[in-house]
Amino acid sequence: MKEKQAASSSSSKFSPKRLVLMAVAGLFGLGAIGVLVLVFALAMAYPNLPALDTITDYRPKMPLRIFTADNVLIGEFGEERRTLVHFKDIPDVMKKAVLSIEDDRFYEHSGIDYLGILRAAFRNATGGARQGASTITQQVARNFFLSSEQTFKRKAYEALLAWKIEKNLSKDQILELYMNQIYLGQRAFGFQSAAQIYFGKDLRDITVAEAAMLAGLPKAPSAYNPVVNPTRAKTRQQYILQRMHQLGYINDAQFAQAKEEPLKIKTDSTAFGVHAEYVAEMARQLVYEQFKEDTYTRGLNVFTTITKADQDAAYLALRRGVMDYERRRPYRGPESFIDIPGAKLDADEAIEAELAEHPDSDNIIAAVVLQASATQVQATIASGDTITISGQGLAFARAWLSDKAAPNRRVRRGAVIRVMQDDESKWLITQMPEVESAFVAANTEDGSIRALVGGFDFNRNKFNHVTQAWRQPGSSFKPFIYSASLERGLSPATIVNDAPISFDAGQTGGQAWEPKNYDNKYEGPMTMRRGLTSSKNMISIRILNKIGARYGQEYAARFGFEPERNPAYLTLALGAGATTPLQMAGAYAVFANGGYRISPYLISKVTDSDGKVLSEARPARAGDEANRVIDARNAFLMDSMLKDVVRYGTAAKAMALKRTDLAGKTGTTNDSIDAWFAGYQPKVVGIAWMGYDKPRNLGARETGGGLALPIWIGYMQKALKGEPNVVREVPAGLVQYGSDYYYAETPPGSGVETLDVGPPPAPEQQKERDAVRNELF
């Protein structure tokens, strides 16, 4: 009996029900212990969390920014491209787009979205589209303090940091941090920078469709980058628009419009609203000299002196001038060839890869030929569009469309060619130029640079021809010799013989020299004024021979020319030294402003990220007698003669501007290697140059008047639009006899009225007079 009771007691003690209860109790106990351990661990870890100074006193790395004088962004330098924007300045549509896809319960949770975690777990378990559950606060914690490793420890710290952030910052502050800090591809950090980079506009100006596109970037900036992966980016944008509609952030009409809105993505994400790449790089180098490594992290703002209107005019004028010249050169054939696969998908990939190796140059676009005949060419461009070229669009390359053309030069299937659209939007075949060019314009009163284009395409050639190209100025240097002669008693009316002249080796101290006029024509005695108007070489040489090469060299230094680059030989009369377009701008400004030396400068001021001025330009100005380098009378007479060059001489094309206050001088060097035009209106001086980086002949009959002058005209017709003509006052100390002016102390009959046109002096006399050996070539 006792044995039965014991057995019964034992079986009831370990009944299934009791076993389950014990198991549950055990699990609960273990869970409680786990929770206690976790709470203890978190309690121990919480005090060791990093301080929130980096977000409560948010000071991110800020790039160097370069602006025009009228506040147009033209350059940005630094590892991170970022523009801070305050919460109140972020448009509501951008906030809603981000919340709809990243954290629609942001304003309801306390840093961790438990409902979001359950929802994501359910979707992932049931085979739906995989979802994450990180809140915006967690992402802020991760971006500022943690690595991206996927470990339990890191996730725990992320949760703790999210709680801590929520206790110390408001929701709006957290969202502001997120929208300024998040990486969005193309080196863009924050939505303000991304709006500029992807759409070329301020964040406050974006549309619903654009906001949805930007909101899709945080999850995977590479995968959803509209520049690199436009199809995937569009798909995600459409999904975000749908989410915004479902959440009631946009109404039916907004949803319908945004879905269909075509987005204009900036395919060149480095481009800004104005082509001023050479200006931006020049400014960067100047600022780096002062601020060193702080240049790229301190958020410096650099304000240049150029204006958007002037820079646009200069850029377009230079590009047009170069392409006009290029159309006169022979077609050199395709840039390369590829074998196009038969399968469309493979063909598209091959073409896309090849075009990536031939980046577009603004409106000069690379294309791969699909079909070619003597009457029509079909080609694909980087956008994926197929274009057709026919008629006059084939004229430039017609000889290379023939079956008789060499296989390695013929325009055929697989050829990589260059195309552009004419004024009627018709496609035509062209080619990338080999020639280079430069243009700079500056204010004659203080030297502030209004426009600077250092070459045809900065992305192809970063060499700044305005500041770095030391080239022979040719005849554009002659005015400085003429100016020197006025100080030695000559006048614009002095008669000089335009006749051949020669110097033997004994006279020159070197080799014999027989200079010639450009056109090999000689007109006998003429006034200095006419000699400059017609750019007669013999006149300039005789003038320098009269006043002495050493004096000519020293006098030219007043204008900023370096004596060591302009040796004191008679060849100086023909511009055989070296100068840069920037140096030439400063020199010609002296004639324009009445005789004052000014120094062209680019940066007006530099501020920090808070707008505090760190440095500011204090330029030398015209009108300050301390800056005078030539007599006002000299400047007036030179201006008068240079006006005649425009009215009647080698720069007569400039009369198309229908102005009476233009002056300047063309320049073409020996063998047409360099082509110049240096000219001005009293308020602005402009210098245009064209030539090859590796000096070679520009072509038969190519001159400064035909190559550089059109660029100058193209700029001036925009820069001077609406500007009144300036009438120059005659300075005191000049007297007028007949149609010309003279220094009052050297009127006709007292000075040199006819330059000695006899044989050159003997070598001993020349050496004594000039104190220099003239080595000529």
PDB file of N, CA and C in Angstrom, residues 270-308:
ATOM      1  N   THR A 270      30.549  67.808 -61.390  1.00  0.00           N
ATOM      2  CA  THR A 270      31.506  68.791 -60.901  1.00  0.00           C
ATOM      3  C   THR A 270      31.225  70.167 -61.483  1.00  0.00           C
ATOM      4  N   ALA A 271      30.312  70.232 -62.443  1.00  0.00           N
ATOM      5  CA  ALA A 271      30.058  71.503 -63.120  1.00  0.00           C
ATOM      6  C   ALA A 271      29.222  72.426 -62.258  1.00  0.00           C
ATOM      7  N   PHE A 272      29.455  73.718 -62.431  1.00  0.00           N
ATOM      8  CA  PHE A 272      28.691  74.709 -61.708  1.00  0.00           C
ATOM      9  C   PHE A 272      27.943  75.558 -62.719  1.00  0.00           C
ATOM     10  N   GLY A 273      27.318  76.597 -62.224  1.00  0.00           N
ATOM     11  CA  GLY A 273      26.472  77.399 -63.093  1.00  0.00           C
ATOM     12  C   GLY A 273      27.219  78.252 -64.093  1.00  0.00           C
ATOM     13  N   VAL A 274      28.527  78.300 -64.005  1.00  0.00           N
ATOM     14  CA  VAL A 274      29.319  79.114 -64.915  1.00  0.00           C
ATOM     15  C   VAL A 274      30.656  78.410 -65.144  1.00  0.00           C
ATOM     16  N   HIS A 275      31.173  78.480 -66.361  1.00  0.00           N
ATOM     17  CA  HIS A 275      32.457  77.856 -66.673  1.00  0.00           C
ATOM     18  C   HIS A 275      33.584  78.774 -66.208  1.00  0.00           C
ATOM     19  N   ALA A 276      34.062  78.508 -64.996  1.00  0.00           N
ATOM     20  CA  ALA A 276      35.154  79.313 -64.438  1.00  0.00           C
ATOM     21  C   ALA A 276      36.157  78.391 -63.741  1.00  0.00           C
ATOM     22  N   GLU A 277      36.425  77.252 -64.359  1.00  0.00           N
ATOM     23  CA  GLU A 277      37.295  76.255 -63.738  1.00  0.00           C
ATOM     24  C   GLU A 277      38.710  76.792 -63.507  1.00  0.00           C
ATOM     25  N   TYR A 278      39.234  77.539 -64.477  1.00  0.00           N
ATOM     26  CA  TYR A 278      40.588  78.093 -64.314  1.00  0.00           C
ATOM     27  C   TYR A 278      40.606  79.130 -63.189  1.00  0.00           C
ATOM     28  N   VAL A 279      39.557  79.901 -63.077  1.00  0.00           N
ATOM     29  CA  VAL A 279      39.448  80.896 -62.001  1.00  0.00           C
ATOM     30  C   VAL A 279      39.422  80.191 -60.651  1.00  0.00           C
ATOM     31  N   ALA A 280      38.604  79.149 -60.531  1.00  0.00           N
ATOM     32  CA  ALA A 280      38.476  78.431 -59.268  1.00  0.00           C
ATOM     33  C   ALA A 280      39.804  77.809 -58.843  1.00  0.00           C
ATOM     34  N   GLU A 281      40.504  77.199 -59.776  1.00  0.00           N
ATOM     35  CA  GLU A 281      41.785  76.571 -59.457  1.00  0.00           C
ATOM     36  C   GLU A 281      42.834  77.616 -59.088  1.00  0.00           C
ATOM     37  N   MET A 282      42.826  78.725 -59.799  1.00  0.00           N
ATOM     38  CA  MET A 282      43.756  79.819 -59.495  1.00  0.00           C
ATOM     39  C   MET A 282      43.498  80.360 -58.086  1.00  0.00           C
ATOM     40  N   ALA A 283      42.224  80.531 -57.748  1.00  0.00           N
ATOM     41  CA  ALA A 283      41.854  81.021 -56.420  1.00  0.00           C
ATOM     42  C   ALA A 283      42.250  80.010 -55.344  1.00  0.00           C
ATOM     43  N   ARG A 284      42.028  78.735 -55.633  1.00  0.00           N
ATOM     44  CA  ARG A 284      42.400  77.684 -54.669  1.00  0.00           C
ATOM     45  C   ARG A 284      43.890  77.763 -54.340  1.00  0.00           C
ATOM     46  N   GLN A 285      44.720  77.890 -55.345  1.00  0.00           N
ATOM     47  CA  GLN A 285      46.165  77.941 -55.126  1.00  0.00           C
ATOM     48  C   GLN A 285      46.559  79.172 -54.313  1.00  0.00           C
ATOM     49  N   LEU A 286      45.938  80.304 -54.605  1.00  0.00           N
ATOM     50  CA  LEU A 286      46.250  81.533 -53.876  1.00  0.00           C
ATOM     51  C   LEU A 286      45.850  81.421 -52.406  1.00  0.00           C
ATOM     52  N   VAL A 287      44.686  80.827 -52.139  1.00  0.00           N
ATOM     53  CA  VAL A 287      44.214  80.680 -50.760  1.00  0.00           C
ATOM     54  C   VAL A 287      45.073  79.672 -49.999  1.00  0.00           C
ATOM     55  N   TYR A 288      45.478  78.601 -50.681  1.00  0.00           N
ATOM     56  CA  TYR A 288      46.297  77.582 -50.020  1.00  0.00           C
ATOM     57  C   TYR A 288      47.633  78.165 -49.553  1.00  0.00           C
ATOM     58  N   GLU A 289      48.177  79.093 -50.312  1.00  0.00           N
ATOM     59  CA  GLU A 289      49.435  79.731 -49.923  1.00  0.00           C
ATOM     60  C   GLU A 289      49.302  80.409 -48.561  1.00  0.00           C
ATOM     61  N   GLN A 290      48.113  80.883 -48.228  1.00  0.00           N
ATOM     62  CA  GLN A 290      47.900  81.594 -46.980  1.00  0.00           C
ATOM     63  C   GLN A 290      47.423  80.687 -45.850  1.00  0.00           C
ATOM     64  N   PHE A 291      46.499  79.754 -46.150  1.00  0.00           N
ATOM     65  CA  PHE A 291      45.854  78.979 -45.086  1.00  0.00           C
ATOM     66  C   PHE A 291      46.316  77.523 -45.013  1.00  0.00           C
ATOM     67  N   LYS A 292      47.131  77.094 -45.934  1.00  0.00           N
ATOM     68  CA  LYS A 292      47.652  75.721 -45.948  1.00  0.00           C
ATOM     69  C   LYS A 292      46.521  74.691 -45.835  1.00  0.00           C
ATOM     70  N   GLU A 293      46.675  73.655 -44.963  1.00  0.00           N
ATOM     71  CA  GLU A 293      45.702  72.557 -44.930  1.00  0.00           C
ATOM     72  C   GLU A 293      44.329  72.979 -44.404  1.00  0.00           C
ATOM     73  N   ASP A 294      44.271  74.072 -43.661  1.00  0.00           N
ATOM     74  CA  ASP A 294      42.969  74.561 -43.206  1.00  0.00           C
ATOM     75  C   ASP A 294      42.085  74.972 -44.376  1.00  0.00           C
ATOM     76  N   THR A 295      42.695  75.150 -45.515  1.00  0.00           N
ATOM     77  CA  THR A 295      41.968  75.578 -46.714  1.00  0.00           C
ATOM     78  C   THR A 295      40.778  74.678 -47.000  1.00  0.00           C
ATOM     79  N   TYR A 296      40.928  73.372 -46.774  1.00  0.00           N
ATOM     80  CA  TYR A 296      39.922  72.407 -47.219  1.00  0.00           C
ATOM     81  C   TYR A 296      38.964  71.935 -46.128  1.00  0.00           C
ATOM     82  N   THR A 297      39.119  72.420 -44.905  1.00  0.00           N
ATOM     83  CA  THR A 297      38.259  71.934 -43.822  1.00  0.00           C
ATOM     84  C   THR A 297      37.604  73.053 -43.024  1.00  0.00           C
ATOM     85  N   ARG A 298      38.062  74.263 -43.211  1.00  0.00           N
ATOM     86  CA  ARG A 298      37.630  75.370 -42.357  1.00  0.00           C
ATOM     87  C   ARG A 298      36.355  76.052 -42.854  1.00  0.00           C
ATOM     88  N   GLY A 299      35.925  75.702 -44.047  1.00  0.00           N
ATOM     89  CA  GLY A 299      34.723  76.328 -44.585  1.00  0.00           C
ATOM     90  C   GLY A 299      34.958  77.732 -45.096  1.00  0.00           C
ATOM     91  N   LEU A 300      36.133  77.956 -45.685  1.00  0.00           N
ATOM     92  CA  LEU A 300      36.452  79.290 -46.200  1.00  0.00           C
ATOM     93  C   LEU A 300      35.608  79.595 -47.436  1.00  0.00           C
ATOM     94  N   ASN A 301      35.179  80.835 -47.516  1.00  0.00           N
ATOM     95  CA  ASN A 301      34.451  81.319 -48.690  1.00  0.00           C
ATOM     96  C   ASN A 301      35.310  82.368 -49.387  1.00  0.00           C
ATOM     97  N   VAL A 302      35.596  82.124 -50.652  1.00  0.00           N
ATOM     98  CA  VAL A 302      36.461  83.022 -51.412  1.00  0.00           C
ATOM     99  C   VAL A 302      35.625  83.744 -52.455  1.00  0.00           C
ATOM    100  N   PHE A 303      35.662  85.045 -52.409  1.00  0.00           N
ATOM    101  CA  PHE A 303      34.900  85.855 -53.351  1.00  0.00           C
ATOM    102  C   PHE A 303      35.853  86.460 -54.369  1.00  0.00           C
ATOM    103  N   THR A 304      35.688  86.048 -55.609  1.00  0.00           N
ATOM    104  CA  THR A 304      36.551  86.548 -56.671  1.00  0.00           C
ATOM    105  C   THR A 304      35.970  87.839 -57.250  1.00  0.00           C
ATOM    106  N   THR A 305      36.713  88.416 -58.168  1.00  0.00           N
ATOM    107  CA  THR A 305      36.287  89.680 -58.776  1.00  0.00           C
ATOM    108  C   THR A 305      35.526  89.484 -60.080  1.00  0.00           C
ATOM    109  N   ILE A 306      35.483  88.251 -60.576  1.00  0.00           N
ATOM    110  CA  ILE A 306      34.799  88.030 -61.854  1.00  0.00           C
ATOM    111  C   ILE A 306      33.287  88.088 -61.660  1.00  0.00           C
ATOM    112  N   THR A 307      32.570  88.371 -62.714  1.00  0.00           N
ATOM    113  CA  THR A 307      31.109  88.325 -62.676  1.00  0.00           C
ATOM    114  C   THR A 307      30.633  87.240 -63.620  1.00  0.00           C
ATOM    115  N   LYS A 308      29.478  86.689 -63.338  1.00  0.00           N
ATOM    116  CA  LYS A 308      28.942  85.609 -64.175  1.00  0.00           C
ATOM    117  C   LYS A 308      28.758  86.067 -65.614  1.00  0.00           C
TER     118      LYS A 308
END
